PDB file of C-alpha atoms in Angstrom:
ATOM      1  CA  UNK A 258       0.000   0.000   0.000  1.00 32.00           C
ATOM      2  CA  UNK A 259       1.102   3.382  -0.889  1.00 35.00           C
ATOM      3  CA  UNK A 260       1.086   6.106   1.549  1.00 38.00           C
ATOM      4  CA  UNK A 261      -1.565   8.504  -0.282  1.00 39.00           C
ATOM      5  CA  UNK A 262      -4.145  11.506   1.418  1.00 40.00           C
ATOM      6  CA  UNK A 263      -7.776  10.489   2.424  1.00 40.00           C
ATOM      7  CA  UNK A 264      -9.592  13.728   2.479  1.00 39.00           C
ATOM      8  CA  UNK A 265     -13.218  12.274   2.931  1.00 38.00           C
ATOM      9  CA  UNK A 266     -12.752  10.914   6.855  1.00 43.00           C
ATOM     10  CA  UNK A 267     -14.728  12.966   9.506  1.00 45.00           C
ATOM     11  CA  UNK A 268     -13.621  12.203  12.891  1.00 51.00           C
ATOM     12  CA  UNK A 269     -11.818  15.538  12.691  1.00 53.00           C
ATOM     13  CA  UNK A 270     -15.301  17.177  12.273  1.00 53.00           C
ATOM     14  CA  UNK A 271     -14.590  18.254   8.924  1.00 54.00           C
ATOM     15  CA  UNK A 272     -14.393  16.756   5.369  1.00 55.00           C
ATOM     16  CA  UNK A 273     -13.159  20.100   4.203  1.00 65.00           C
ATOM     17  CA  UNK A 274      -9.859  19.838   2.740  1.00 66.00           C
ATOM     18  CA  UNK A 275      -8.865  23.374   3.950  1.00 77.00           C
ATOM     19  CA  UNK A 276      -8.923  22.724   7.520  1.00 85.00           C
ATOM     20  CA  UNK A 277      -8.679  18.969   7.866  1.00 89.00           C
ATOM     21  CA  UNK A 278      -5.736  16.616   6.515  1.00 91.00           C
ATOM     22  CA  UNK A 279      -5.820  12.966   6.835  1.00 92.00           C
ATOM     23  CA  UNK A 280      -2.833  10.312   5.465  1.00 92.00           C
ATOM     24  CA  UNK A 281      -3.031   6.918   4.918  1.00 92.00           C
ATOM     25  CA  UNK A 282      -0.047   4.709   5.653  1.00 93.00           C
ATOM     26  CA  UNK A 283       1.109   0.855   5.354  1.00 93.00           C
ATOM     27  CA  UNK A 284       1.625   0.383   9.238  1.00 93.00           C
ATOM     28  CA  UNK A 285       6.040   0.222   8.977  1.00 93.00           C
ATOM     29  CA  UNK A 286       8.308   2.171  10.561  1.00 93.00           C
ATOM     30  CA  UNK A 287       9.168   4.303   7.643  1.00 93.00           C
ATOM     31  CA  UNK A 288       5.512   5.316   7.316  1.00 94.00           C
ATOM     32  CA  UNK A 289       6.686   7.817  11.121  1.00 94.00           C
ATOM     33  CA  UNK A 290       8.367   9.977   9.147  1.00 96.00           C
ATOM     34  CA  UNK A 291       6.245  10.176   5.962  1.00 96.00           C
ATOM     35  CA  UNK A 292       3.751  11.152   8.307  1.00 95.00           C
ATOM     36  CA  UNK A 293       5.764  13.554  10.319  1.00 94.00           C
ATOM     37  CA  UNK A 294       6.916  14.973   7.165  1.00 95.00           C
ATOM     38  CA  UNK A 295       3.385  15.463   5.164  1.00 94.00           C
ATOM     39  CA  UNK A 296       1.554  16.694   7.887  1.00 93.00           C
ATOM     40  CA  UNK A 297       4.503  18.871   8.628  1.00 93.00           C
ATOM     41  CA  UNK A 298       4.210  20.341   5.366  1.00 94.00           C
ATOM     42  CA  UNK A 299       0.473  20.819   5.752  1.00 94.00           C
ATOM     43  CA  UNK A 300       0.782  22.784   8.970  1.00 94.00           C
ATOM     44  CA  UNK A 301       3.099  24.984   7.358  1.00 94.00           C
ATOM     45  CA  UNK A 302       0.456  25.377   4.076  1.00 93.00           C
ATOM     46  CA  UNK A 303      -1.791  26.491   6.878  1.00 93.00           C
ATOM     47  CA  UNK A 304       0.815  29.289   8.340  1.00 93.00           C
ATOM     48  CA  UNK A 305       0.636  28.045  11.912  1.00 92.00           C
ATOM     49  CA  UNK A 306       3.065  29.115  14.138  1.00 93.00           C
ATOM     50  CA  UNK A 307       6.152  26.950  14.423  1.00 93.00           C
ATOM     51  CA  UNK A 308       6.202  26.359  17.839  1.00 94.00           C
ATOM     52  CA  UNK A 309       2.615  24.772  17.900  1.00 95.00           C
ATOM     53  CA  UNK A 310       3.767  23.535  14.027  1.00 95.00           C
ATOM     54  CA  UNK A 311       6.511  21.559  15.694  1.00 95.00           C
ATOM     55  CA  UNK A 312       4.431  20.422  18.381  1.00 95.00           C
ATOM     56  CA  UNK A 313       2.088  18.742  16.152  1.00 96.00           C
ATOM     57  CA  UNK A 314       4.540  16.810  14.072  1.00 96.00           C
ATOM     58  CA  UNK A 315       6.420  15.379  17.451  1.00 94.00           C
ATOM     59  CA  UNK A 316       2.664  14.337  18.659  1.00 95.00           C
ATOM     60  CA  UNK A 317       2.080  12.984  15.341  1.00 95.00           C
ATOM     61  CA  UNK A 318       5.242  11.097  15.251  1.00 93.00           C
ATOM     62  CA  UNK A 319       5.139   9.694  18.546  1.00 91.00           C
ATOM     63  CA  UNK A 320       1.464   8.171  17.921  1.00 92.00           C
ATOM     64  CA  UNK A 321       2.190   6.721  14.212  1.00 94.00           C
ATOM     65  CA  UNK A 322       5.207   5.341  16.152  1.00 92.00           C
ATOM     66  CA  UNK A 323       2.971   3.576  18.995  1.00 88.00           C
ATOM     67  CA  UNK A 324       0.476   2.735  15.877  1.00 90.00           C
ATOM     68  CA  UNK A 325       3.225   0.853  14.083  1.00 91.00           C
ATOM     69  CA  UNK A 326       5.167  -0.587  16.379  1.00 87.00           C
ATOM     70  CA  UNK A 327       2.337  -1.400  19.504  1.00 82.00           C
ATOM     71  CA  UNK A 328      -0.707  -2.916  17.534  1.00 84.00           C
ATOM     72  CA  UNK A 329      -1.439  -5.934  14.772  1.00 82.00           C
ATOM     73  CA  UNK A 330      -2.141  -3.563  12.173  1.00 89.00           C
ATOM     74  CA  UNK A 331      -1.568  -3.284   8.291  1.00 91.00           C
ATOM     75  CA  UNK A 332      -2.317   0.380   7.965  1.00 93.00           C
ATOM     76  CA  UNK A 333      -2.828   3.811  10.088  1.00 94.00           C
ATOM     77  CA  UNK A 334      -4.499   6.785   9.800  1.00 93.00           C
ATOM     78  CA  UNK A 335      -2.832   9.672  10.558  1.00 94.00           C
ATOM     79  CA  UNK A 336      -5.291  13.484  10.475  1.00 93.00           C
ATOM     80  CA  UNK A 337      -4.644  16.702  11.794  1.00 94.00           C
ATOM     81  CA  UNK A 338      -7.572  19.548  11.743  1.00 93.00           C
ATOM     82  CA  UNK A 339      -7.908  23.359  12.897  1.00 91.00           C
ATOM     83  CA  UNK A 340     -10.251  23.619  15.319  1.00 88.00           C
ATOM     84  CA  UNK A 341     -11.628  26.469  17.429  1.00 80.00           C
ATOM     85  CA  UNK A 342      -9.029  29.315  18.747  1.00 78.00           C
ATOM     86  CA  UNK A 343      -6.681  28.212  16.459  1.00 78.00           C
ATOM     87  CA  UNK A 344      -6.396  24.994  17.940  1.00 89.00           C
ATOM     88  CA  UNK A 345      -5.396  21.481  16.179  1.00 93.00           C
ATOM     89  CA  UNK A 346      -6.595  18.237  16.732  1.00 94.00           C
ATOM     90  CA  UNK A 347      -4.207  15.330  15.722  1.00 94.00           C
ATOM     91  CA  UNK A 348      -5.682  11.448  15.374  1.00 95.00           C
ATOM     92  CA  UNK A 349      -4.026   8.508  14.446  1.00 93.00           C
ATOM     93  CA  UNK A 350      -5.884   4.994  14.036  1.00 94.00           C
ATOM     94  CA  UNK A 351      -5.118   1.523  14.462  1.00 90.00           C
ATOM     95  CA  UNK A 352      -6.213  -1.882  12.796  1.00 89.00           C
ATOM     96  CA  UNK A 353      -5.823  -3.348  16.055  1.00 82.00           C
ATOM     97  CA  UNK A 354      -9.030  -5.541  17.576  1.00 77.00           C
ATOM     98  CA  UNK A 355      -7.475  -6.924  19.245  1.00 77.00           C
ATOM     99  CA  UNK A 356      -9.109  -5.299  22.313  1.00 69.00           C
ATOM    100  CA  UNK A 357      -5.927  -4.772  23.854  1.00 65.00           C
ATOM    101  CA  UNK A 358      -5.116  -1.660  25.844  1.00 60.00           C
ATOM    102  CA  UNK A 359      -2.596   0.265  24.699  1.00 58.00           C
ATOM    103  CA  UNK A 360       0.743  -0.729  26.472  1.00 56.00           C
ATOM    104  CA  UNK A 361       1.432   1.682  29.952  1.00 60.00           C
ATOM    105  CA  UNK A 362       5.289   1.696  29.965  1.00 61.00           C
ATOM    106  CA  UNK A 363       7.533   3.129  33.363  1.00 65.00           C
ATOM    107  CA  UNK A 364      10.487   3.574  31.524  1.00 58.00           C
ATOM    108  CA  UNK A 365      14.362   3.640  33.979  1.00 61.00           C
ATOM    109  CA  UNK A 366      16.597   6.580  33.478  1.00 62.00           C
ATOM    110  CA  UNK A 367      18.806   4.130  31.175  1.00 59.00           C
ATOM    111  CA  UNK A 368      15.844   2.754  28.588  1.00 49.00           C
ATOM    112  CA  UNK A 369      15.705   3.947  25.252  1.00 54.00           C
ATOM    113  CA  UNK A 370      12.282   3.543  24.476  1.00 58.00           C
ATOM    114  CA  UNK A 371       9.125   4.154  26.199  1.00 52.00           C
ATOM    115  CA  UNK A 372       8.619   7.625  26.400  1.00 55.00           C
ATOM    116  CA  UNK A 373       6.184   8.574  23.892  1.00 64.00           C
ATOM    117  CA  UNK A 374       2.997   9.185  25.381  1.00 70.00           C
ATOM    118  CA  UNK A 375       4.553  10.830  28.466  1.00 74.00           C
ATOM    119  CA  UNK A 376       5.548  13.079  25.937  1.00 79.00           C
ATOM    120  CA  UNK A 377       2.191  13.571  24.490  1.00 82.00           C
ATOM    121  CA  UNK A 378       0.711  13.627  27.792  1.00 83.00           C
ATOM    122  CA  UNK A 379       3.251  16.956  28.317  1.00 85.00           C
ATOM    123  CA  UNK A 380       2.881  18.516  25.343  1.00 89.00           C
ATOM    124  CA  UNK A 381      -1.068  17.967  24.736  1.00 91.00           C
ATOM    125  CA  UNK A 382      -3.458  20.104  26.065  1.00 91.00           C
ATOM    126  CA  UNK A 383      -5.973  17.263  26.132  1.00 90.00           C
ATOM    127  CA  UNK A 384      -5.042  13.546  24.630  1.00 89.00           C
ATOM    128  CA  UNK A 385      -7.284  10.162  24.478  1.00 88.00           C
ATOM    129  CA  UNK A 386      -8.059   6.696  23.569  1.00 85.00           C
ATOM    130  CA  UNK A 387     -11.242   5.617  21.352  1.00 85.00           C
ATOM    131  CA  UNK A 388     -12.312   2.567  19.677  1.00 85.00           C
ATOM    132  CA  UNK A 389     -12.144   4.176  15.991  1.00 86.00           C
ATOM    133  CA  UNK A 390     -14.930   3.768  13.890  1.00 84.00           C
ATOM    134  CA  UNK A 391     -13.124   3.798  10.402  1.00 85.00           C
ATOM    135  CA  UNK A 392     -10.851   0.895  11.608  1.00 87.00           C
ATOM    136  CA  UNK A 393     -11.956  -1.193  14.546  1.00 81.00           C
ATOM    137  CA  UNK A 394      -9.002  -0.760  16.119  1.00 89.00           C
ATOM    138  CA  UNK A 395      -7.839   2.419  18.756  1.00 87.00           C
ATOM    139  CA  UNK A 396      -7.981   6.568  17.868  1.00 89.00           C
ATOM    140  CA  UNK A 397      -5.353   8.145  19.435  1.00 89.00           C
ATOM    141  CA  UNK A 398      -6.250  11.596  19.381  1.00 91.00           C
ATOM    142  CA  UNK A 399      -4.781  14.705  21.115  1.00 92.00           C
ATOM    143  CA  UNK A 400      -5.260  18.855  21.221  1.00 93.00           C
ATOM    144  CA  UNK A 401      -2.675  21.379  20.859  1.00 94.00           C
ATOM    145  CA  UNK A 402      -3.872  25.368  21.268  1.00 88.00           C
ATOM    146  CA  UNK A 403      -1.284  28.017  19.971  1.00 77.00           C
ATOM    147  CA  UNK A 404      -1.326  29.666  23.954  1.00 62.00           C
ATOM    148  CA  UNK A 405      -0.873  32.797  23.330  1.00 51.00           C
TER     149      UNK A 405
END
């Protein structure tokens, strides 16, 4: 499967092309930084500031990372929308259904790995699991507001 945009989705609350973004991606690791990189360029389209720009593409890359390497999935879905305030709203879906929870990780001061959604649990102004309706499997989603 080729990575390619999927502009119809609605989760974001939006099918509108000019304020929501969605990606589709085979679920490998080299699908993080297509991701990272497309929506990147999207943000900047929309002439967001970097700071909350940069934001969102760490967010993004740490859930497509969980996505890929967490779940039993062939695919993700990766979206980013503008919402109120100047706001964004990232999501990234699973295949997974399993009905697994995604994995809680306590990682020591010398572990590589781990970190992710303490980081999006930082940098988020709001962040949450769903059961996601386009795939079965989990919607990672999380908010970002520009704060000033």
């Amino acid at each position: 499967m080729s990575p390619h945009t999927t502009p119809s989705l609605r989760l974001l609350g939006s099918t509108n092309t000019d304020t929501a973004h969605w990606l589709e991606l085979p679920a490998h690791r080299t699908s993080v930084k297509v991701a990272r990189n497309t929506l990147g360029e999207r943000l900047t389209a929309w002439r967001l500031p970097c700071e909350l720009r940069d934001d969102a593409v760490l967010l993004v890359s740490e859930l497509a990372t969980n996505a890929v390497l967490h779940t039993v999935s062939t695919r993700i879905l990766c979206g980013v929308g503008l919402i109120a305030d100047g706001g964004l709203r990232l999501e990234v879906h699973d295949e997974d259904r399993t009905g697994r929870l995604l994995p809680r990780c306590d990682p020591g001061p010398d572990d590589e790995n781990g970190r992710g959604l303490l980081l999006v649990q930082h940098i988020a102004d709001t962040w949450g699991v769903d059961r996601s309706t386009l795939t079965g499997g989990h919607a990672v989603w999380a908010t970002l507001t520009d704060g000033v």
